[in-house]
Short mmCIF file of C-alpha atoms in Angstrom, two decimals:
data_model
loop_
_atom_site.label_atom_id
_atom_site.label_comp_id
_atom_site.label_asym_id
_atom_site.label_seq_id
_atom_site.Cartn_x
_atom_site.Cartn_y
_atom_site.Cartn_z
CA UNK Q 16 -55.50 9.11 61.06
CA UNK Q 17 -56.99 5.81 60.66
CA UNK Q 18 -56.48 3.19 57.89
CA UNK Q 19 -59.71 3.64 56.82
CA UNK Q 20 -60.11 7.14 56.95
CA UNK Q 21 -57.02 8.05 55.21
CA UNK Q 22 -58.45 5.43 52.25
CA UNK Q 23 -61.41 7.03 52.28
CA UNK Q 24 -59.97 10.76 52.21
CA UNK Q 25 -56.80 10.01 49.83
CA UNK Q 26 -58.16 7.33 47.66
CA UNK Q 27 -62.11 7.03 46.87
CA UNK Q 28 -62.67 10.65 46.42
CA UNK Q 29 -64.49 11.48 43.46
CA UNK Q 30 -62.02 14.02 41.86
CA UNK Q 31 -60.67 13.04 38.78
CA UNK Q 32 -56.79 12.69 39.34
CA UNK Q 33 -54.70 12.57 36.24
CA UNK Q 34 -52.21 9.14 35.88
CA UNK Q 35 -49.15 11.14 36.41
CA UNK Q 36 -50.88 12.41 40.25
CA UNK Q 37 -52.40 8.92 40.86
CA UNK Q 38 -48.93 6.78 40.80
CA UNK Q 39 -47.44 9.54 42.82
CA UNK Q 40 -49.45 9.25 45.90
CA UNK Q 41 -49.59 5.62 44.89
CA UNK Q 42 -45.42 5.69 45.07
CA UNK Q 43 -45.58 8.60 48.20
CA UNK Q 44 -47.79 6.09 50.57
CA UNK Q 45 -45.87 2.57 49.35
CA UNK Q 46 -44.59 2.55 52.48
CA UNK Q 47 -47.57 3.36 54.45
CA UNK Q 48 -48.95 0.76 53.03
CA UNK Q 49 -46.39 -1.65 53.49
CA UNK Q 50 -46.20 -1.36 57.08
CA UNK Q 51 -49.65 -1.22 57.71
CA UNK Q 52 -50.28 -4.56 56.09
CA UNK Q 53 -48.28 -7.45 54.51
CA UNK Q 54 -51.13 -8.45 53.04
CA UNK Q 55 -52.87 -5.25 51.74
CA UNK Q 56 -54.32 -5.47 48.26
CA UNK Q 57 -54.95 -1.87 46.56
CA UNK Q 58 -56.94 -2.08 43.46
CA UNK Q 59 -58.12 0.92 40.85
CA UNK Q 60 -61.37 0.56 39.57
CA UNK Q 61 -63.31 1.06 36.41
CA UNK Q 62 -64.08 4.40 37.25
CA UNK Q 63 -60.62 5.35 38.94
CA UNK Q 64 -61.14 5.22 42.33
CA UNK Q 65 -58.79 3.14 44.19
CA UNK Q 66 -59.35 1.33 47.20
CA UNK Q 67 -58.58 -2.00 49.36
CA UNK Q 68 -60.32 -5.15 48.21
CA UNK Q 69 -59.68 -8.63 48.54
CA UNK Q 70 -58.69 -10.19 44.85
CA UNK Q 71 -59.44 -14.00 44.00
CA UNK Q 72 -56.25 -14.89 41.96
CA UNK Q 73 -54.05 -14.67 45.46
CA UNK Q 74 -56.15 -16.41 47.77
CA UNK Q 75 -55.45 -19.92 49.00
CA UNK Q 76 -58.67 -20.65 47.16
CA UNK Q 77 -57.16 -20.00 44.05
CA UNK Q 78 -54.12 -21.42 43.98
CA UNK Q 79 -55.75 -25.06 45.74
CA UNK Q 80 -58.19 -25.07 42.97
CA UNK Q 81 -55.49 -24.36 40.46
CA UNK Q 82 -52.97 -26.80 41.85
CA UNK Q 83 -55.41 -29.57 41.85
CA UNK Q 84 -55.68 -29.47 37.90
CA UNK Q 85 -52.04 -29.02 37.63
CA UNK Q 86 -51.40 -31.93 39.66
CA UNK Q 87 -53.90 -33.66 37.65
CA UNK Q 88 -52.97 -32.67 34.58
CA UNK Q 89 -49.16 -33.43 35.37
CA UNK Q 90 -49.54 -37.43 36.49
CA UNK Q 91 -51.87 -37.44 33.33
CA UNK Q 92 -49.14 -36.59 31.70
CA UNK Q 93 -46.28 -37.95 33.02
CA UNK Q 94 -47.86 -40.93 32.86
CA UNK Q 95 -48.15 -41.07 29.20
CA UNK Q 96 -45.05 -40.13 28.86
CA UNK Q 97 -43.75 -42.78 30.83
CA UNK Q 98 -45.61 -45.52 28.98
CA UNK Q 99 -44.24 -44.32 25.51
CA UNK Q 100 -40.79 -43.61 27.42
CA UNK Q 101 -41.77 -47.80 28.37
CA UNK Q 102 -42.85 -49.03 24.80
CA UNK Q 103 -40.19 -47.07 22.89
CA UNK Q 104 -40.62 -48.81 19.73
CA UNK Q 105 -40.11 -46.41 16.90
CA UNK Q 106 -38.01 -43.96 18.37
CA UNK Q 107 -38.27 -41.42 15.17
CA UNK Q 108 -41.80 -40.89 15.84
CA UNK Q 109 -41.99 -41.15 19.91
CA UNK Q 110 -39.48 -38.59 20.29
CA UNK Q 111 -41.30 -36.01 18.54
CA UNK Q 112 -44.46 -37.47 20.40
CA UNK Q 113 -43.37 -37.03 24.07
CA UNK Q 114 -41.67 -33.21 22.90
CA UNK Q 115 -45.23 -32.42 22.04
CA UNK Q 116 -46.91 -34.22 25.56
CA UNK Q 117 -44.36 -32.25 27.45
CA UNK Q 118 -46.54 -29.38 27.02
CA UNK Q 119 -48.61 -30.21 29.54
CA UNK Q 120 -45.76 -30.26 32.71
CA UNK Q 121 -44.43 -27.08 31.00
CA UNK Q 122 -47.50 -25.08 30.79
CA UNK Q 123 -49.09 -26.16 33.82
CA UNK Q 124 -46.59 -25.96 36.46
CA UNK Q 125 -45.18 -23.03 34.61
CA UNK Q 126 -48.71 -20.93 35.20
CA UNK Q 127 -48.89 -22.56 38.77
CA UNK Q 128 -45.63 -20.42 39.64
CA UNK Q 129 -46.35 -17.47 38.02
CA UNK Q 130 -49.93 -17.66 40.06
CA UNK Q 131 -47.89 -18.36 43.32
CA UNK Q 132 -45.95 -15.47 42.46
CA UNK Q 133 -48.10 -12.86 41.21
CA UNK Q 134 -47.12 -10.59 43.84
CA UNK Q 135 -43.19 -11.45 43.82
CA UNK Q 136 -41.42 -8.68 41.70
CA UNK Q 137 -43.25 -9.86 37.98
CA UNK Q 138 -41.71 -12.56 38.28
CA UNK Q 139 -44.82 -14.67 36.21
CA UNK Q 140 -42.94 -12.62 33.07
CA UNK Q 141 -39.69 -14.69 33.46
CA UNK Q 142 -41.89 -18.18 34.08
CA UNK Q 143 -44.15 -17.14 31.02
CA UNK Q 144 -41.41 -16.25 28.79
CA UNK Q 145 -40.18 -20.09 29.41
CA UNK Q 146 -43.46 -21.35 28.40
CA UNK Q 147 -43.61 -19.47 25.39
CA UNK Q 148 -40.57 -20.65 24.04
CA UNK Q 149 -41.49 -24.28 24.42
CA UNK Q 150 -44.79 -23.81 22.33
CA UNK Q 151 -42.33 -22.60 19.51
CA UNK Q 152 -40.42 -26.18 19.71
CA UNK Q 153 -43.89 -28.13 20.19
CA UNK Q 154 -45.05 -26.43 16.24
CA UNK Q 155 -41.71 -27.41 15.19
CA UNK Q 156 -42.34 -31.13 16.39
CA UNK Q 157 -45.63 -31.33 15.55
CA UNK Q 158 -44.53 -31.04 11.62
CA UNK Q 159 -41.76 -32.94 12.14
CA UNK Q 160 -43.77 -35.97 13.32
CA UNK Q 161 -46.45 -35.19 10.42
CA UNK Q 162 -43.32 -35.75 8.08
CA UNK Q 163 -42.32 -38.83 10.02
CA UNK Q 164 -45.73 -40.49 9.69
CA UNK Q 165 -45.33 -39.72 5.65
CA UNK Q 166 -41.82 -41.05 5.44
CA UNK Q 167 -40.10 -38.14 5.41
CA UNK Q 168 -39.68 -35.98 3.04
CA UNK Q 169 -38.76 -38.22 0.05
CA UNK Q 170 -41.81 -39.96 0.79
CA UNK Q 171 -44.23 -36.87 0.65
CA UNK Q 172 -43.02 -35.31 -2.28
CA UNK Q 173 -43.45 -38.83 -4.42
CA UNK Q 174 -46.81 -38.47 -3.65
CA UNK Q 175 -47.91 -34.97 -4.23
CA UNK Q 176 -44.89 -33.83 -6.52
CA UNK Q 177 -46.25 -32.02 -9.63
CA UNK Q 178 -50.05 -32.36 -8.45
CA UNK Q 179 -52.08 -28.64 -8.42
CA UNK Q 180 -52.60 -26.68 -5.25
CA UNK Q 181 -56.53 -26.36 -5.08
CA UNK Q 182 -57.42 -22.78 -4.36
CA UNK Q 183 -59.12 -22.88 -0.89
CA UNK Q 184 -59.99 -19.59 1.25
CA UNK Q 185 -60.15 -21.92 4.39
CA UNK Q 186 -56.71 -22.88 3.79
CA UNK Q 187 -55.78 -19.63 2.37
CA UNK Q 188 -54.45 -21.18 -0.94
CA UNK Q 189 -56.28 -18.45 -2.90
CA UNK Q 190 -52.94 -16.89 -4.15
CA UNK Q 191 -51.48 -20.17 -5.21
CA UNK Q 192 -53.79 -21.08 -8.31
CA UNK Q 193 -51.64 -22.54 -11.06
CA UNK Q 194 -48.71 -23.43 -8.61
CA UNK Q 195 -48.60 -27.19 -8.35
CA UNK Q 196 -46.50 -29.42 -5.07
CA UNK Q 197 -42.60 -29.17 -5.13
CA UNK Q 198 -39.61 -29.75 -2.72
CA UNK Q 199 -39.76 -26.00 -2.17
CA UNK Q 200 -43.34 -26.01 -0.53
CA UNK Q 201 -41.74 -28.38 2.02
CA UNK Q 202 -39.06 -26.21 2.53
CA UNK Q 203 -41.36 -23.66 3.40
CA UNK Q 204 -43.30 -25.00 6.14
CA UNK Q 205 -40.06 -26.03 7.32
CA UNK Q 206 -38.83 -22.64 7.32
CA UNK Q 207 -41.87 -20.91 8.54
CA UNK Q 208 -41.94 -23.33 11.64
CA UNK Q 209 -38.24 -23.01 12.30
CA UNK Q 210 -38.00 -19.59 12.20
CA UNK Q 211 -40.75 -19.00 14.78
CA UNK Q 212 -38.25 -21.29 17.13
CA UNK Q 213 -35.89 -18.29 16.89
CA UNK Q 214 -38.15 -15.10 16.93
CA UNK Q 215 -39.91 -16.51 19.83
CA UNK Q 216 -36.41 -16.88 22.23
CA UNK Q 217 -35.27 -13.59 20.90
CA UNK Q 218 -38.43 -11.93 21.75
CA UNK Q 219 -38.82 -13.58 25.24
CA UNK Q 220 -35.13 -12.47 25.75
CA UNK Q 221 -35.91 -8.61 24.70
CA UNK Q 222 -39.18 -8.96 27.23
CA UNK Q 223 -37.54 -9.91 30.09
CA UNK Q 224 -34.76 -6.40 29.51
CA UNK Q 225 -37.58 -4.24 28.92
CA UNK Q 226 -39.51 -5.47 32.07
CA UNK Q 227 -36.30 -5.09 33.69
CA UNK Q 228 -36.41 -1.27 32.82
CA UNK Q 229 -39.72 -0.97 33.33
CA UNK Q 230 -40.59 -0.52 29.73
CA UNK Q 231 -43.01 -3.67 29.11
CA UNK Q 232 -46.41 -4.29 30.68
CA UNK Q 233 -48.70 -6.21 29.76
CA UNK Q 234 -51.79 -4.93 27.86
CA UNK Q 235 -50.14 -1.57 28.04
CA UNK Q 236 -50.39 -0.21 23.95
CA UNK Q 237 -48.67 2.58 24.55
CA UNK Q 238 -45.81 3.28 21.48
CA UNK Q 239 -43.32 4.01 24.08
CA UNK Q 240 -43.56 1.02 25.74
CA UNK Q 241 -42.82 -2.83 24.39
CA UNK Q 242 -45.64 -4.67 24.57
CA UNK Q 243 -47.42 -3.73 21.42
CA UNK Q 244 -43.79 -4.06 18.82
CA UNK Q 245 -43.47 -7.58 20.94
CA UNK Q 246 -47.27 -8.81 20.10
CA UNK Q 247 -46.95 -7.45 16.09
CA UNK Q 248 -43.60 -9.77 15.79
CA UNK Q 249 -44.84 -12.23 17.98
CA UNK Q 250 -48.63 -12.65 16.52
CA UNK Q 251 -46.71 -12.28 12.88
CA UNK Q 252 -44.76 -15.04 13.56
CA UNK Q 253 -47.06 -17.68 15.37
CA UNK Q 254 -49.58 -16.98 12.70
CA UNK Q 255 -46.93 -17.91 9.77
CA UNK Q 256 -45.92 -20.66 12.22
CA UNK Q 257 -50.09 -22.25 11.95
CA UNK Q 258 -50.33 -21.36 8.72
CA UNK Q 259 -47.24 -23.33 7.41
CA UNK Q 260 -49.10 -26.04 9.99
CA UNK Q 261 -52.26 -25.39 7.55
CA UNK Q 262 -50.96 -25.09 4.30
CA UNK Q 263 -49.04 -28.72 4.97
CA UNK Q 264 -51.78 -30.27 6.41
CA UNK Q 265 -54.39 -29.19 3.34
CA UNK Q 266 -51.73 -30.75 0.64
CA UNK Q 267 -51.16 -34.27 2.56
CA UNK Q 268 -54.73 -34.48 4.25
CA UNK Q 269 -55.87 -37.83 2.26
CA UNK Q 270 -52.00 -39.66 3.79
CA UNK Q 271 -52.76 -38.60 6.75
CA UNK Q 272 -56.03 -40.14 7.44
CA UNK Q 273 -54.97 -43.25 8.56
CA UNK Q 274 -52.87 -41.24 11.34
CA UNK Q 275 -56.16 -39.39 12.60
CA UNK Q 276 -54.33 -36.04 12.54
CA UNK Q 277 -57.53 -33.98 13.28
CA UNK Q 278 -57.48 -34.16 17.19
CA UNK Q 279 -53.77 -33.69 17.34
CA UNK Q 280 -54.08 -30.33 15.46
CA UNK Q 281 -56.75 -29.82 17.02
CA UNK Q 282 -55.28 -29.89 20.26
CA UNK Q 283 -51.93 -28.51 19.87
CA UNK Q 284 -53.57 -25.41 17.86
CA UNK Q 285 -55.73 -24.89 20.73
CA UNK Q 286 -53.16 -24.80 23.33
CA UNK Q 287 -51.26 -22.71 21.93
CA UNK Q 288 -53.06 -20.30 19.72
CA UNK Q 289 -55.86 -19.67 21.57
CA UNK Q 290 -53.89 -19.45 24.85
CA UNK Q 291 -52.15 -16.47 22.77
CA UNK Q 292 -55.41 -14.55 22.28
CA UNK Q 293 -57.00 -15.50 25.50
CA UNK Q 294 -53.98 -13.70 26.97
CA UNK Q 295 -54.26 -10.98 24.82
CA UNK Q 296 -58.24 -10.28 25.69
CA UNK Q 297 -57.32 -10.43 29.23
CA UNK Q 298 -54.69 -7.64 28.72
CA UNK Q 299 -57.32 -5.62 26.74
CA UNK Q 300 -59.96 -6.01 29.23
CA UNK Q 301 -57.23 -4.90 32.35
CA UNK Q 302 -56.28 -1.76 30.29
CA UNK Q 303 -60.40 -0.85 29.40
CA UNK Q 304 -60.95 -0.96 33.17
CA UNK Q 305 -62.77 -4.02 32.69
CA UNK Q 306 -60.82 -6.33 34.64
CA UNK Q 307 -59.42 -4.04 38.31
CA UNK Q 308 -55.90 -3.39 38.28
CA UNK Q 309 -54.00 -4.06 40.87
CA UNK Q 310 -51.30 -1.69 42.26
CA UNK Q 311 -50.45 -3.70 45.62
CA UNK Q 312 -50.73 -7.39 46.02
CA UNK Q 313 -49.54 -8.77 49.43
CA UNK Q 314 -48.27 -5.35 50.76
CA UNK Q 315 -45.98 -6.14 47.46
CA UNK Q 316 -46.15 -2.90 44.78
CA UNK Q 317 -46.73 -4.61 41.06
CA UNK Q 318 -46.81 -3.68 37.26
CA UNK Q 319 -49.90 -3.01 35.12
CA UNK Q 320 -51.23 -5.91 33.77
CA UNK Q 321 -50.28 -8.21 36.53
CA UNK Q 322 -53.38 -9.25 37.11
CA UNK Q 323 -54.59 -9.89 33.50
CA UNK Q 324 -51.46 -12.40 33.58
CA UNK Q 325 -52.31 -13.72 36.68
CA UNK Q 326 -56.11 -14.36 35.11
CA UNK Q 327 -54.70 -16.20 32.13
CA UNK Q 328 -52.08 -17.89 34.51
CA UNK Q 329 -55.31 -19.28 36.46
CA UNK Q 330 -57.38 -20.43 33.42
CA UNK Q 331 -54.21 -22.13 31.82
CA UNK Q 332 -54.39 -24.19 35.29
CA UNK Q 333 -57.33 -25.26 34.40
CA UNK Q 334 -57.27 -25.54 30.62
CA UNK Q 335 -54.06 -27.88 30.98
CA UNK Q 336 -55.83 -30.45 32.57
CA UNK Q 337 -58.52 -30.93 29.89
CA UNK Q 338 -55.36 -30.59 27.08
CA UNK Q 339 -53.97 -33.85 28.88
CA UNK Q 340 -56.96 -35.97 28.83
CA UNK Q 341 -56.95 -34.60 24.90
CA UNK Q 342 -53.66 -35.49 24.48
CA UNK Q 343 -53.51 -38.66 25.93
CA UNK Q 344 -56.84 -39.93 23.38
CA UNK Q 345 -54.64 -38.19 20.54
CA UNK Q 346 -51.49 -39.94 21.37
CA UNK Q 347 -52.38 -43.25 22.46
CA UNK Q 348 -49.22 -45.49 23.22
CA UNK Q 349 -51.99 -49.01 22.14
CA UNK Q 350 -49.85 -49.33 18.94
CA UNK Q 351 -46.32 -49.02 20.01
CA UNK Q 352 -47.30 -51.34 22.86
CA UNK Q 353 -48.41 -54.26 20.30
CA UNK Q 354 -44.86 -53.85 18.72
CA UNK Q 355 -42.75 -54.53 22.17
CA UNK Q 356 -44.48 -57.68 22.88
CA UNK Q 357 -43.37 -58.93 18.93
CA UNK Q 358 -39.64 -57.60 20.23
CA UNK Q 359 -37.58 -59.63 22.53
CA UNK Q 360 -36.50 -57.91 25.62
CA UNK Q 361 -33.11 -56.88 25.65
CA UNK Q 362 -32.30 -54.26 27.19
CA UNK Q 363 -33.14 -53.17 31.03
CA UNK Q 364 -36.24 -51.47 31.28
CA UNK Q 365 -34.99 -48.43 33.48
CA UNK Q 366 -31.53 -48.35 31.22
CA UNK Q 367 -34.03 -48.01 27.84
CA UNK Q 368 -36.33 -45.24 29.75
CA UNK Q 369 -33.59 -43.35 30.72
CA UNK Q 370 -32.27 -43.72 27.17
CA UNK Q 371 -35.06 -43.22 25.20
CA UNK Q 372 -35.75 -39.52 27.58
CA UNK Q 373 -32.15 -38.55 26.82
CA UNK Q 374 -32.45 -38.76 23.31
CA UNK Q 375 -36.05 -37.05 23.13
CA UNK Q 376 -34.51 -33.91 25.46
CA UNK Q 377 -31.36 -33.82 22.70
CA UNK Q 378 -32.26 -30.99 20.59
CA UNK Q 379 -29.68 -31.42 18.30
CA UNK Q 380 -31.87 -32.93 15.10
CA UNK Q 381 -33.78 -29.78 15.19
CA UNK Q 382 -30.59 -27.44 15.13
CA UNK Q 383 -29.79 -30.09 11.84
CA UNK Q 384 -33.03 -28.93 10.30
CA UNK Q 385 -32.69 -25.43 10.76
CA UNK Q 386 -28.88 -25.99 9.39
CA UNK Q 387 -30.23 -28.04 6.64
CA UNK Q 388 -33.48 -25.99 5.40
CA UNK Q 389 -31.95 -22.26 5.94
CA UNK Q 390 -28.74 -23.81 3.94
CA UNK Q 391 -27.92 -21.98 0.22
CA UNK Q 392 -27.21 -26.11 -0.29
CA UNK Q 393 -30.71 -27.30 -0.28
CA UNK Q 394 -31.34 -26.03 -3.82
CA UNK Q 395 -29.75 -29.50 -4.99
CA UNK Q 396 -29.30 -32.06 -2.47
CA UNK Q 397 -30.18 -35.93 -1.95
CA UNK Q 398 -33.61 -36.39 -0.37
CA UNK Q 399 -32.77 -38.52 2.99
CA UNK Q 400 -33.19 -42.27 2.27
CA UNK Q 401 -36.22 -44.40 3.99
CA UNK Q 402 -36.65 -47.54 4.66
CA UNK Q 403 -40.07 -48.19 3.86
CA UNK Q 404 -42.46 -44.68 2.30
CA UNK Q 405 -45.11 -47.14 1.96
CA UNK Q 406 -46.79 -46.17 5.25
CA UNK Q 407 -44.84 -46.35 8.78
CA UNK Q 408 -46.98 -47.39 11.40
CA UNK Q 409 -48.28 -44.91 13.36
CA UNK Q 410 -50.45 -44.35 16.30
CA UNK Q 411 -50.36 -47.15 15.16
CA UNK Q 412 -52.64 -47.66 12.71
CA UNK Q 413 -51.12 -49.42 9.11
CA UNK Q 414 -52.23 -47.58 6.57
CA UNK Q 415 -53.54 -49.27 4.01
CA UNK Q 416 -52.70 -49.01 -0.06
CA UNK Q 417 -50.98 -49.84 -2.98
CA UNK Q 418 -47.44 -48.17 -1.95
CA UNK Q 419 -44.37 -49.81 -3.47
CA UNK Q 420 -41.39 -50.19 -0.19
CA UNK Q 421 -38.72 -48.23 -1.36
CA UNK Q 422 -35.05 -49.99 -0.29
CA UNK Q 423 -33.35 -47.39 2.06
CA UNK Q 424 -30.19 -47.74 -0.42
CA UNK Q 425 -33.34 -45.87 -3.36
CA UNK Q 426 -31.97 -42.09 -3.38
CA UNK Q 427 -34.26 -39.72 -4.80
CA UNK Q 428 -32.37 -36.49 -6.07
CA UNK Q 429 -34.40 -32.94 -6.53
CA UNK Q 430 -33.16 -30.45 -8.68
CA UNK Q 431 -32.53 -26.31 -8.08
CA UNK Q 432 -35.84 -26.28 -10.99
CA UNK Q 433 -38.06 -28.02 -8.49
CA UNK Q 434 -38.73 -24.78 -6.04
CA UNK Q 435 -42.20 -23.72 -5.17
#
């Protein structure tokens, strides 16, 4: 019997074949297939049939077009990061800048693999669960930079301590009528940022078993499967994430003007919570029939939703690029570059690059904050001192105003009363 017979005979018929029949001729003729073809592709249709077809996301094709933007987007990016890396002026707000511009190398060359791979064992679930911890740490920076800007957060709460939260259904402030500013509403965004740095590891961790055992697949709903417990905690948790991201953002948005704050929310919202629900349509459209799904890729047998991953893999190729060229307008390194010509040069340039990257990659503040904001001891503690609240520089606009400098030795102390 010829190949294209025994397709015709065993796999286009029009009898309906229940899933239980259809994966067991799929799983009885593996090896038929196999050594037929290394590079057989065996795709099911809307309407169940499955058959041999040529698919776009594993074609040379597809992965030049997709490298190109990667490439692009990563000496776009690298670039950037270099010249802030370069002009490392004011350390406590370039750290948390290039944390957020390593997004780009991270996402990008992250979805290139996982394209490269799509046939290789799910392997793209390993690469993706990488990439979706970082997003957690680039929320978690974002505020923390937002603070920075604002003096930390001695500095915020002297300016909105005490003042009324205006109800807003935008902002979703509609349940806090009559509350007014306190330490504790920093303490929450803090705390709703943070913890989405731990649920997201956990959860990438508990992915990568169940796709071990064959229990997670993506788009695959099913309640004895892992995928839809995973995308309740996970969308629960990126949403509180934003939201904290929101809530902070409505309170301080007149001190942050002068930082231009819009584009990088914007931007870092974009990337990562639309990539969320792009990835999550994709799965949907896979599992309605909508988008083929592929049982063999390369000769190589793969999961369900393999190519819906594969399809948001590809378009992250391409989005990445246009995040850079985003990125680099909303973190322009003009400012900090004005301040190293005012500072004499003294140490090497490579020995302050390679300086300035090792203390950006040093995670250890972060583990600090989470010590620090989770603690039973922040009820009463001394606010951390600054050296001047009136307005740091920043992307390097001075903001301008009639803000008193505050001596770094001025403590401010908030009392257990002062919660939100």
């Amino acid at each position: 019997m010829d190949d294209e017979h025994f397709l015709n005979t065993s796999f286009t018929n029009d009898t309906p074949m229940n899933s239980t029949e259809n994966n067991s001729i799929v799983h009885l003729d593996a090896a038929f297939f196999s050594d037929k073809s290394d590079n057989m592709t065996i795709l099911r249709t809307s309407n169940g049939s499955i058959i041999e077809g040529q698919m776009f996301l594993n074609t040379t094709a597809a992965q030049a077009l997709s490298g190109i933007f990667v490439w692009s987007a990563l000496l776009l990016t690298c670039h950037q990061i270099y010249t802030h890396l370069r002009f490392y002026t004011v350390p406590k707000e370039q750290r948390y800048i290039i944390r957020i511009l390593f997004i780009v190398p991270v996402y990008a060359f992250d979805s290139w693999l996982s394209l490269l791979f799509i046939s290789n064992d799910q392997y793209y679930v390993y690469f993706d669960s990488v990439r979706d911890c970082y997003e957690a740490f680039v929320i978690y920076n974002f505020l923390s930079l937002s603070f920075e800007y604002l003096g930390g957060e001695s500095g915020i709460m002297s300016e909105i301590r005490g003042k009324p939260i205006q109800s807003s259904c935008l902002y979703g402030t509609c349940c806090l009528v009559g509350m007014s500013y306190s330490i504790g509403f920093l303490r929450f965004c803090k705390q709703a940022t943070l913890q989405f740095c731990v649920v997201k590891p956990i959860m990438a961790v508990i992915t990568i078993i169940l796709q071990a055992f064959g229990k997670y697949h993506d788009g695959d709903f099913n309640v004895n499967g892992g995928y839809l417990y995973i995308t309740i905690i996970y969308n629960f948790s990126v949403s509180l994430a934003l939201y904290a991201l929101f809530l902070f953002y409505f309170a301080t948005s007149d001190l942050l003007r002068p930082y231009e704050p819009v584009l990088k929310f914007l931007t870092i919202k974009s990337v990562i919570f639309l990539s969320f629900w792009q990835g999550m349509v994709l799965a949907i459209l896979e599992r309605c029939g909508v988008i083929p799904n592929a049982l063999f890729i390369d000769g190589q047998e793969v999961g369900a939703g393999t190519v819906a991953a594969g399809w948001q893999n590809f378009i992250i190729c391409i989005e990445m690029f246009f995040a850079a060229i985003a990125l680099r307008y909303a973190f322009t390194c003009t400012v900090y570059q004005e301040k190293k010509r005012d500072v004499p040069e003294i140490i090497p340039p490579m020995q302050s690059i390679s300086s300035g990257l090792k203390e950006t990659i040093n995670p250890g503040d972060m583990v600090q904050d989470a010590i620090h904001n989770f603690s039973p001891a922040y009820q009463q503690y001394t606010q951390q001192s600054t050296q001047e609240v009136a307005q740091p520089s920043t992307n390097g606009k001075v903001a301008t105003g009639n803000k008193s400098s505050r001596k770094s030795d001025k403590i401010m102390l908030i009392a257990s009363d002062d919660e939100f």
